[in-house]
Short mmCIF file of C-alpha atoms in Angstrom, two decimals:
data_model
loop_
_atom_site.label_atom_id
_atom_site.label_comp_id
_atom_site.label_asym_id
_atom_site.label_seq_id
_atom_site.Cartn_x
_atom_site.Cartn_y
_atom_site.Cartn_z
CA UNK A 1 22.50 -29.97 -11.08
CA UNK A 2 22.65 -29.02 -7.63
CA UNK A 3 21.88 -31.71 -4.86
CA UNK A 4 19.79 -30.66 -1.74
CA UNK A 5 21.95 -28.91 0.85
CA UNK A 6 22.59 -30.43 4.07
CA UNK A 7 21.32 -27.12 5.98
CA UNK A 8 17.75 -28.69 5.68
CA UNK A 9 15.44 -25.51 5.88
CA UNK A 10 12.21 -26.73 6.89
CA UNK A 11 9.50 -26.81 4.65
CA UNK A 12 5.64 -26.70 5.66
CA UNK A 13 4.89 -29.71 3.16
CA UNK A 14 4.79 -31.42 -0.33
CA UNK A 15 4.63 -28.30 -2.34
CA UNK A 16 6.84 -26.48 -0.81
CA UNK A 17 9.50 -28.53 -0.53
CA UNK A 18 8.73 -29.12 -4.59
CA UNK A 19 8.15 -25.38 -5.16
CA UNK A 20 11.53 -25.24 -3.24
CA UNK A 21 13.60 -27.82 -5.78
CA UNK A 22 11.84 -26.13 -9.19
CA UNK A 23 13.59 -22.84 -7.71
CA UNK A 24 16.51 -24.18 -6.90
CA UNK A 25 16.78 -25.86 -10.36
CA UNK A 26 15.96 -22.81 -12.47
CA UNK A 27 12.85 -24.74 -13.98
CA UNK A 28 9.42 -24.06 -14.80
CA UNK A 29 6.65 -25.30 -13.24
CA UNK A 30 4.95 -26.51 -16.08
CA UNK A 31 7.88 -28.42 -17.48
CA UNK A 32 9.28 -29.76 -14.32
CA UNK A 33 12.08 -32.69 -15.37
CA UNK A 34 10.26 -35.35 -13.18
CA UNK A 35 12.54 -37.63 -12.79
CA UNK A 36 15.52 -35.49 -11.26
CA UNK A 37 13.48 -33.59 -9.21
CA UNK A 38 11.80 -36.97 -8.01
CA UNK A 39 15.88 -38.04 -7.45
CA UNK A 40 16.33 -34.55 -5.24
CA UNK A 41 13.04 -34.98 -3.39
CA UNK A 42 13.72 -38.67 -2.33
CA UNK A 43 17.00 -37.24 -1.34
CA UNK A 44 15.90 -34.46 1.15
CA UNK A 45 13.14 -37.27 2.40
CA UNK A 46 16.57 -39.37 3.37
CA UNK A 47 18.13 -36.33 4.53
CA UNK A 48 15.15 -35.69 7.16
CA UNK A 49 14.91 -39.30 8.14
CA UNK A 50 18.66 -39.40 8.92
CA UNK A 51 18.53 -36.38 11.10
CA UNK A 52 15.04 -37.75 12.94
CA UNK A 53 13.01 -35.61 11.55
CA UNK A 54 9.58 -36.87 11.41
CA UNK A 55 8.26 -37.46 8.14
CA UNK A 56 4.25 -36.71 7.78
CA UNK A 57 2.39 -38.76 5.15
CA UNK A 58 1.90 -35.88 3.08
CA UNK A 59 5.17 -36.11 2.00
CA UNK A 60 4.85 -39.32 1.56
CA UNK A 61 2.17 -39.30 -0.58
CA UNK A 62 3.46 -36.30 -2.84
CA UNK A 63 6.50 -39.10 -3.28
CA UNK A 64 3.90 -41.58 -4.32
CA UNK A 65 2.52 -39.15 -6.77
CA UNK A 66 5.80 -37.93 -7.98
CA UNK A 67 6.89 -41.76 -8.63
CA UNK A 68 3.64 -42.52 -10.61
CA UNK A 69 3.97 -39.21 -12.92
CA UNK A 70 7.33 -40.53 -13.41
CA UNK A 71 6.27 -44.27 -14.55
CA UNK A 72 3.72 -42.59 -16.70
CA UNK A 73 6.19 -40.26 -18.93
CA UNK A 74 8.24 -43.55 -19.09
CA UNK A 75 5.24 -45.26 -21.12
CA UNK A 76 4.81 -44.96 -24.57
CA UNK A 77 2.32 -42.74 -25.58
CA UNK A 78 -1.28 -43.53 -26.53
CA UNK A 79 -2.20 -42.56 -29.87
CA UNK A 80 -5.13 -40.69 -28.17
CA UNK A 81 -3.82 -39.58 -25.59
CA UNK A 82 -6.18 -38.95 -22.76
CA UNK A 83 -3.74 -37.51 -20.10
CA UNK A 84 -1.60 -35.40 -22.69
CA UNK A 85 0.89 -34.92 -19.59
CA UNK A 86 1.03 -36.66 -16.64
CA UNK A 87 2.37 -33.47 -15.12
CA UNK A 88 -0.35 -31.43 -15.66
CA UNK A 89 -2.20 -31.68 -12.04
CA UNK A 90 0.87 -31.38 -9.96
CA UNK A 91 1.34 -28.43 -12.24
CA UNK A 92 -1.71 -26.55 -11.88
CA UNK A 93 -1.49 -27.33 -7.81
CA UNK A 94 1.81 -26.01 -7.81
CA UNK A 95 1.00 -22.73 -9.52
CA UNK A 96 -2.16 -22.27 -7.88
CA UNK A 97 -0.10 -22.85 -3.81
CA UNK A 98 2.90 -20.11 -5.70
CA UNK A 99 -0.15 -17.60 -6.60
CA UNK A 100 -1.43 -17.54 -2.74
CA UNK A 101 2.14 -17.62 -1.44
CA UNK A 102 3.27 -14.69 -3.49
CA UNK A 103 -0.02 -12.97 -2.54
CA UNK A 104 1.20 -13.64 1.26
CA UNK A 105 3.94 -11.97 1.05
CA UNK A 106 1.93 -8.94 -0.68
CA UNK A 107 -0.48 -8.86 2.63
CA UNK A 108 2.57 -8.72 5.02
CA UNK A 109 3.40 -5.18 4.94
CA UNK A 110 -0.31 -4.48 5.15
CA UNK A 111 -0.41 -6.22 8.52
CA UNK A 112 1.64 -3.94 10.03
CA UNK A 113 -0.65 -0.98 9.42
CA UNK A 114 -3.39 -1.62 11.01
CA UNK A 115 -1.67 -2.95 14.03
CA UNK A 116 -1.64 0.40 15.52
CA UNK A 117 -5.09 1.23 15.40
CA UNK A 118 -6.46 0.69 18.92
CA UNK A 119 -9.73 0.65 19.63
CA UNK A 120 -12.25 0.63 23.15
CA UNK A 121 -14.20 -2.31 24.13
CA UNK A 122 -17.89 -1.67 24.42
CA UNK A 123 -18.93 0.69 27.27
CA UNK A 124 -20.80 -2.10 29.60
CA UNK A 125 -23.85 -0.15 29.93
CA UNK A 126 -26.83 -1.70 31.60
CA UNK A 127 -29.07 -3.77 29.12
CA UNK A 128 -32.77 -4.92 30.06
CA UNK A 129 -31.78 -7.51 32.19
CA UNK A 130 -33.38 -8.60 35.24
CA UNK A 131 -31.97 -8.18 38.48
CA UNK A 132 -31.48 -11.45 40.27
CA UNK A 133 -33.41 -11.48 43.75
CA UNK A 134 -33.11 -13.96 46.63
CA UNK A 135 -34.66 -17.16 45.52
CA UNK A 136 -35.62 -20.25 47.39
CA UNK A 137 -34.27 -23.44 46.38
CA UNK A 138 -37.40 -25.05 47.46
CA UNK A 139 -39.38 -23.54 45.09
CA UNK A 140 -36.68 -24.71 42.22
CA UNK A 141 -37.22 -28.24 43.92
CA UNK A 142 -40.91 -27.62 43.89
CA UNK A 143 -40.93 -26.87 40.23
CA UNK A 144 -38.87 -29.78 39.20
CA UNK A 145 -40.94 -32.19 41.37
CA UNK A 146 -44.41 -30.93 39.46
CA UNK A 147 -43.04 -30.66 35.84
CA UNK A 148 -41.47 -34.26 36.55
CA UNK A 149 -44.51 -35.53 38.48
CA UNK A 150 -46.51 -34.99 35.04
CA UNK A 151 -45.52 -38.22 33.90
CA UNK A 152 -48.43 -40.80 34.43
CA UNK A 153 -46.84 -43.62 36.65
CA UNK A 154 -45.73 -46.37 34.54
CA UNK A 155 -47.16 -50.16 35.16
CA UNK A 156 -44.58 -52.79 36.17
CA UNK A 157 -42.88 -53.99 33.65
CA UNK A 158 -44.06 -57.36 33.33
CA UNK A 159 -41.34 -60.13 31.65
CA UNK A 160 -43.75 -60.32 28.44
CA UNK A 161 -43.39 -57.02 27.80
CA UNK A 162 -39.42 -57.43 26.65
CA UNK A 163 -40.93 -59.86 23.78
CA UNK A 164 -42.04 -56.93 21.73
CA UNK A 165 -39.77 -54.92 19.70
CA UNK A 166 -38.55 -51.95 21.97
CA UNK A 167 -40.38 -48.91 20.56
CA UNK A 168 -37.86 -46.02 21.06
CA UNK A 169 -39.73 -42.05 20.87
CA UNK A 170 -37.68 -39.64 19.19
CA UNK A 171 -38.61 -36.24 19.61
CA UNK A 172 -36.95 -33.01 17.58
CA UNK A 173 -35.98 -30.77 19.66
CA UNK A 174 -36.29 -28.40 16.58
CA UNK A 175 -40.03 -29.88 16.34
CA UNK A 176 -41.02 -28.70 20.46
CA UNK A 177 -39.11 -25.41 19.01
CA UNK A 178 -40.98 -24.23 16.36
CA UNK A 179 -44.02 -25.12 17.89
CA UNK A 180 -43.06 -22.70 20.86
CA UNK A 181 -42.30 -20.43 18.13
CA UNK A 182 -46.32 -20.65 16.70
CA UNK A 183 -47.82 -20.63 19.81
CA UNK A 184 -46.42 -17.43 20.70
CA UNK A 185 -46.86 -15.88 17.67
CA UNK A 186 -50.25 -16.68 17.96
CA UNK A 187 -51.00 -15.73 21.49
CA UNK A 188 -48.39 -13.01 21.80
CA UNK A 189 -47.21 -14.66 25.31
CA UNK A 190 -47.75 -17.84 27.42
CA UNK A 191 -46.39 -19.04 30.75
CA UNK A 192 -43.79 -21.48 31.49
CA UNK A 193 -46.73 -23.70 32.65
CA UNK A 194 -48.62 -23.27 29.33
CA UNK A 195 -45.35 -24.19 27.58
CA UNK A 196 -45.26 -27.65 29.16
CA UNK A 197 -49.34 -28.14 29.17
CA UNK A 198 -49.23 -30.92 26.67
CA UNK A 199 -46.17 -32.49 27.89
CA UNK A 200 -46.77 -36.23 29.73
CA UNK A 201 -43.69 -37.90 29.74
CA UNK A 202 -40.31 -37.43 30.67
CA UNK A 203 -38.66 -37.33 27.06
CA UNK A 204 -40.89 -34.38 25.85
CA UNK A 205 -40.78 -32.60 28.98
CA UNK A 206 -36.64 -32.68 28.72
CA UNK A 207 -36.82 -31.83 25.18
CA UNK A 208 -39.22 -28.62 25.33
CA UNK A 209 -36.65 -27.55 28.36
CA UNK A 210 -34.10 -27.70 26.02
CA UNK A 211 -36.03 -25.92 22.79
CA UNK A 212 -36.89 -23.40 25.65
CA UNK A 213 -33.11 -22.83 26.74
CA UNK A 214 -32.08 -22.82 23.08
CA UNK A 215 -34.79 -20.39 21.96
CA UNK A 216 -33.59 -18.33 24.90
CA UNK A 217 -29.57 -18.53 24.16
CA UNK A 218 -30.71 -17.28 20.42
CA UNK A 219 -32.53 -14.41 21.84
CA UNK A 220 -35.64 -15.89 20.10
CA UNK A 221 -37.51 -15.19 23.42
CA UNK A 222 -37.23 -13.79 26.31
CA UNK A 223 -38.12 -14.96 29.89
CA UNK A 224 -39.36 -12.34 32.37
CA UNK A 225 -38.72 -13.11 36.33
CA UNK A 226 -42.08 -14.02 36.37
CA UNK A 227 -42.00 -17.26 34.17
CA UNK A 228 -43.87 -15.02 30.98
CA UNK A 229 -42.43 -15.99 28.37
CA UNK A 230 -42.31 -13.47 24.87
CA UNK A 231 -41.17 -13.22 21.52
CA UNK A 232 -37.43 -12.42 21.78
CA UNK A 233 -35.54 -9.72 19.82
CA UNK A 234 -33.90 -11.99 17.21
CA UNK A 235 -35.64 -12.94 13.65
CA UNK A 236 -33.14 -15.20 12.48
CA UNK A 237 -34.63 -18.61 10.72
CA UNK A 238 -33.81 -21.41 13.14
CA UNK A 239 -31.53 -23.50 12.37
CA UNK A 240 -30.91 -25.64 15.74
CA UNK A 241 -27.61 -27.85 16.55
CA UNK A 242 -28.48 -31.51 15.90
CA UNK A 243 -30.58 -32.71 18.65
CA UNK A 244 -32.33 -35.76 18.80
CA UNK A 245 -33.80 -37.63 21.99
CA UNK A 246 -34.28 -41.30 22.65
CA UNK A 247 -35.57 -42.84 26.00
CA UNK A 248 -32.18 -43.91 27.42
CA UNK B 1 -29.03 19.01 14.63
CA UNK B 2 -26.72 20.90 12.23
CA UNK B 3 -23.55 18.93 10.70
CA UNK B 4 -21.67 19.93 13.87
CA UNK B 5 -23.97 18.53 16.23
CA UNK B 6 -24.76 15.32 14.54
CA UNK B 7 -21.15 14.72 13.92
CA UNK B 8 -20.67 15.28 18.11
CA UNK B 9 -23.30 12.46 18.38
CA UNK B 10 -22.13 10.25 15.79
CA UNK B 11 -18.75 10.69 17.59
CA UNK B 12 -20.47 9.89 21.00
CA UNK B 13 -21.96 6.91 19.92
CA UNK B 14 -18.93 5.35 18.23
CA UNK B 15 -16.73 5.99 21.39
CA UNK B 16 -19.53 4.27 23.39
CA UNK B 17 -19.89 1.41 20.83
CA UNK B 18 -16.00 0.89 20.92
CA UNK B 19 -16.66 -2.51 18.65
CA UNK B 20 -17.28 -1.15 14.79
CA UNK B 21 -20.78 0.11 14.36
CA UNK B 22 -23.42 -0.97 11.49
CA UNK B 23 -23.72 2.50 10.11
CA UNK B 24 -27.65 1.59 9.60
CA UNK B 25 -27.12 1.78 13.71
CA UNK B 26 -26.44 5.69 13.33
CA UNK B 27 -29.29 5.90 10.66
CA UNK B 28 -31.56 4.38 13.11
CA UNK B 29 -30.07 6.65 16.16
CA UNK B 30 -29.87 10.36 14.53
CA UNK B 31 -33.37 9.85 11.64
CA UNK B 32 -30.37 9.76 8.94
CA UNK B 33 -30.81 7.99 5.30
CA UNK B 34 -27.40 6.12 4.84
CA UNK B 35 -26.07 8.11 2.22
CA UNK B 36 -26.37 10.77 4.32
CA UNK B 37 -25.26 9.04 8.00
CA UNK B 38 -22.03 8.58 5.95
CA UNK B 39 -21.50 12.13 5.13
CA UNK B 40 -21.77 12.87 9.13
CA UNK B 41 -19.22 10.05 9.47
CA UNK B 42 -16.91 11.93 6.52
CA UNK B 43 -17.24 15.20 8.29
CA UNK B 44 -16.46 13.35 11.84
CA UNK B 45 -13.33 11.67 10.00
CA UNK B 46 -11.72 15.03 8.71
CA UNK B 47 -12.62 17.00 11.89
CA UNK B 48 -10.95 14.58 13.92
CA UNK B 49 -7.72 14.77 11.31
CA UNK B 50 -8.16 18.23 10.87
CA UNK B 51 -7.51 19.11 14.56
CA UNK B 52 -5.11 16.06 15.05
CA UNK B 53 -7.13 14.18 17.51
CA UNK B 54 -5.63 11.35 19.07
CA UNK B 55 -8.40 9.95 17.62
CA UNK B 56 -9.18 8.87 14.33
CA UNK B 57 -12.06 7.30 12.43
CA UNK B 58 -11.97 3.71 10.47
CA UNK B 59 -14.32 2.52 7.81
CA UNK B 60 -14.96 -0.81 7.39
CA UNK B 61 -17.06 -1.72 4.99
CA UNK B 62 -20.95 -1.24 6.16
CA UNK B 63 -19.56 0.10 9.70
CA UNK B 64 -17.56 2.68 11.22
CA UNK B 65 -15.08 2.45 14.22
CA UNK B 66 -13.26 5.29 16.42
CA UNK B 67 -9.46 3.90 16.89
CA UNK B 68 -6.30 5.79 18.58
CA UNK B 69 -4.12 7.55 16.15
CA UNK B 70 -1.16 5.07 15.05
CA UNK B 71 0.98 8.02 15.48
CA UNK B 72 0.35 7.57 19.43
CA UNK B 73 0.06 4.01 19.77
CA UNK B 74 3.36 3.68 21.49
CA UNK B 75 2.56 6.40 23.81
CA UNK B 76 -1.41 4.30 24.53
CA UNK B 77 0.91 0.89 24.64
CA UNK B 78 3.30 2.27 27.27
CA UNK B 79 0.61 3.69 29.53
CA UNK B 80 -1.33 0.59 29.37
CA UNK B 81 1.24 -1.91 29.40
CA UNK B 82 0.50 -3.77 26.59
CA UNK B 83 2.34 -4.79 23.53
CA UNK B 84 2.52 -4.75 19.68
CA UNK B 85 0.58 -7.96 18.76
CA UNK B 86 3.40 -10.48 17.05
CA UNK B 87 4.19 -10.22 13.37
CA UNK B 88 2.56 -13.28 11.32
CA UNK B 89 3.80 -16.09 10.17
CA UNK B 90 4.35 -16.62 6.61
CA UNK B 91 2.10 -19.87 7.10
CA UNK B 92 -0.17 -17.71 8.64
CA UNK B 93 -0.39 -15.16 5.99
CA UNK B 94 -0.83 -17.87 3.34
CA UNK B 95 -3.71 -19.41 4.93
CA UNK B 96 -4.96 -15.93 5.52
CA UNK B 97 -4.60 -14.80 1.65
CA UNK B 98 -6.74 -18.15 0.94
CA UNK B 99 -9.49 -17.59 2.96
CA UNK B 100 -9.12 -13.59 1.70
CA UNK B 101 -9.49 -14.13 -1.37
CA UNK B 102 -11.56 -17.47 -1.31
CA UNK B 103 -14.25 -17.20 1.42
CA UNK B 104 -15.85 -18.31 2.30
CA UNK B 105 -13.92 -21.74 2.45
CA UNK B 106 -13.55 -25.01 4.45
CA UNK B 107 -10.22 -26.57 6.22
CA UNK B 108 -9.75 -28.68 3.42
CA UNK B 109 -10.32 -26.53 0.87
CA UNK B 110 -7.42 -24.61 2.28
CA UNK B 111 -5.36 -28.20 3.10
CA UNK B 112 -5.94 -29.12 -0.17
CA UNK B 113 -4.16 -25.80 -1.54
CA UNK B 114 -1.62 -26.01 0.89
CA UNK B 115 -0.31 -29.40 0.18
CA UNK B 116 -0.08 -29.65 4.46
CA UNK B 117 -2.75 -29.70 7.76
CA UNK B 118 -3.87 -26.22 8.26
CA UNK B 119 -6.08 -26.79 11.35
CA UNK B 120 -3.38 -25.44 13.87
CA UNK B 121 -3.08 -22.54 11.62
CA UNK B 122 -6.50 -21.77 11.35
CA UNK B 123 -7.29 -22.13 15.19
CA UNK B 124 -4.77 -19.43 15.83
CA UNK B 125 -6.07 -17.31 13.27
CA UNK B 126 -9.61 -17.79 14.72
CA UNK B 127 -8.19 -17.10 18.24
CA UNK B 128 -6.20 -13.75 16.65
CA UNK B 129 -9.65 -12.30 15.59
CA UNK B 130 -8.72 -12.01 11.78
CA UNK B 131 -11.04 -14.66 10.66
CA UNK B 132 -14.22 -16.32 12.07
CA UNK B 133 -16.79 -19.34 11.53
CA UNK B 134 -19.42 -18.61 8.99
CA UNK B 135 -21.58 -21.33 9.21
CA UNK B 136 -20.98 -24.88 7.36
CA UNK B 137 -21.05 -26.07 3.97
CA UNK B 138 -23.89 -28.49 3.30
CA UNK B 139 -22.17 -31.38 2.40
CA UNK B 140 -21.83 -34.95 4.29
CA UNK B 141 -19.74 -34.12 7.29
CA UNK B 142 -21.00 -30.32 7.24
CA UNK B 143 -17.27 -28.71 7.61
CA UNK B 144 -17.08 -25.50 8.82
CA UNK B 145 -16.72 -22.27 6.60
CA UNK B 146 -14.53 -19.69 7.86
CA UNK B 147 -14.09 -15.68 6.73
CA UNK B 148 -12.24 -12.88 7.63
CA UNK B 149 -13.76 -10.31 10.14
CA UNK B 150 -13.44 -6.82 10.64
CA UNK B 151 -10.57 -6.86 12.52
CA UNK B 152 -8.76 -8.52 9.30
CA UNK B 153 -9.99 -5.21 7.43
CA UNK B 154 -8.63 -2.93 10.37
CA UNK B 155 -5.34 -4.71 11.09
CA UNK B 156 -4.50 -4.65 7.33
CA UNK B 157 -5.59 -1.39 7.23
CA UNK B 158 -8.47 -1.62 4.44
CA UNK B 159 -11.75 -0.79 4.71
CA UNK B 160 -13.61 -3.49 2.28
CA UNK B 161 -12.24 -6.94 1.19
CA UNK B 162 -12.25 -5.03 -2.67
CA UNK B 163 -9.33 -2.73 -1.52
CA UNK B 164 -7.24 -6.52 -1.40
CA UNK B 165 -4.26 -6.32 -3.86
CA UNK B 166 -6.04 -8.36 -6.71
CA UNK B 167 -4.88 -11.75 -7.54
CA UNK B 168 -2.59 -11.80 -11.01
CA UNK B 169 -6.00 -12.07 -13.57
CA UNK B 170 -3.79 -14.70 -15.67
CA UNK B 171 -3.49 -17.44 -13.22
CA UNK B 172 -6.81 -16.75 -11.20
CA UNK B 173 -8.84 -17.37 -13.84
CA UNK B 174 -7.27 -20.14 -15.81
CA UNK B 175 -6.51 -22.22 -13.36
CA UNK B 176 -9.75 -24.69 -11.96
CA UNK B 177 -9.70 -24.09 -8.13
CA UNK B 178 -9.62 -27.30 -6.12
CA UNK B 179 -12.96 -29.39 -5.67
CA UNK B 180 -14.91 -29.01 -2.62
CA UNK B 181 -15.23 -32.39 -1.67
CA UNK B 182 -16.63 -33.70 1.98
CA UNK B 183 -13.33 -36.48 2.06
CA UNK B 184 -11.26 -33.29 1.68
#
């Protein structure tokens, strides 16, 4: 049997290397001479090490699996052999991988075809975007302070307060968003201040703000210049990213 | 509108759209049933071919797109000073095959088949626009699922996934595929 040559083709991974060894040794995937293949496989790894190539953990895991298979084959077979052929799993993995390798070869010539079909990017036609006018920074500051000002003034924290368990408030942005959408469905539209009307603390305020941003981004709502919120153009069921807010 | 006018309207729409246009948009715009819209598009396609236009029409699953005719691709590239996209490596093709035939798939599914890390290849295929994220698998860890794109269809010169060369029947049927496990 041939031993692995020193030319050392690089292999993607252990399955790749095994398929190569199987073909070089002219054996069948479902009847691998495990001892010989294992021997050549380890030789290859040694060559890689000698050439200072990194042996990734995938290769080592496979080496261990090959050793396990070999040892199982050396053990006397039990009468009620559960694993008829210890090589079966490996053979299946190799067969599946080989199938896709071959399929990839079929796809290659097809790739060249489409490269020559060139298309345009969409024309930048004006959408229903509102114009941005000059805005006064004070308006923004005023709006923010109005928003945060809704927070009720907290009494000074007495040392005794820390003897209780600290209660954390959890608000899910998704729930706030659902509430807003419900109100919108009922009323058709609402103003930004109406959206914040039930808000009494900072956590809820931030959650509401995030909900509005997310609904806007996913086009479930539409925000006008004057702060009117209307239903947006998207009908997708709401599926937000995971967000949970906790008082810091 | 008669057929010629409808085809012209479709041509204008596809030009402005640039990206593949869902045929249903054409139905809405021109007040047509789906089969009528398809006939209009076929008429347009045949007409473009008949007069040897520099443009051609491509069908992609349920969408259509106006593209330059392959014969003139070189001229276009010279004029616009763009290069031909680079070839796909064997690795990229393997990963792409797995996604194409088994979509939607997770990264760990691909890695189980190939026996090697495939994250980099998947990202690069996403960058090339040949695959895209298609939601997440609802198991612990919620790994990303990948599927092929319209660009994939166009690049490989097919109009739907059914036109992919079939997998050999004996192996595809008998062999169990790797399980979708969260740990990968």
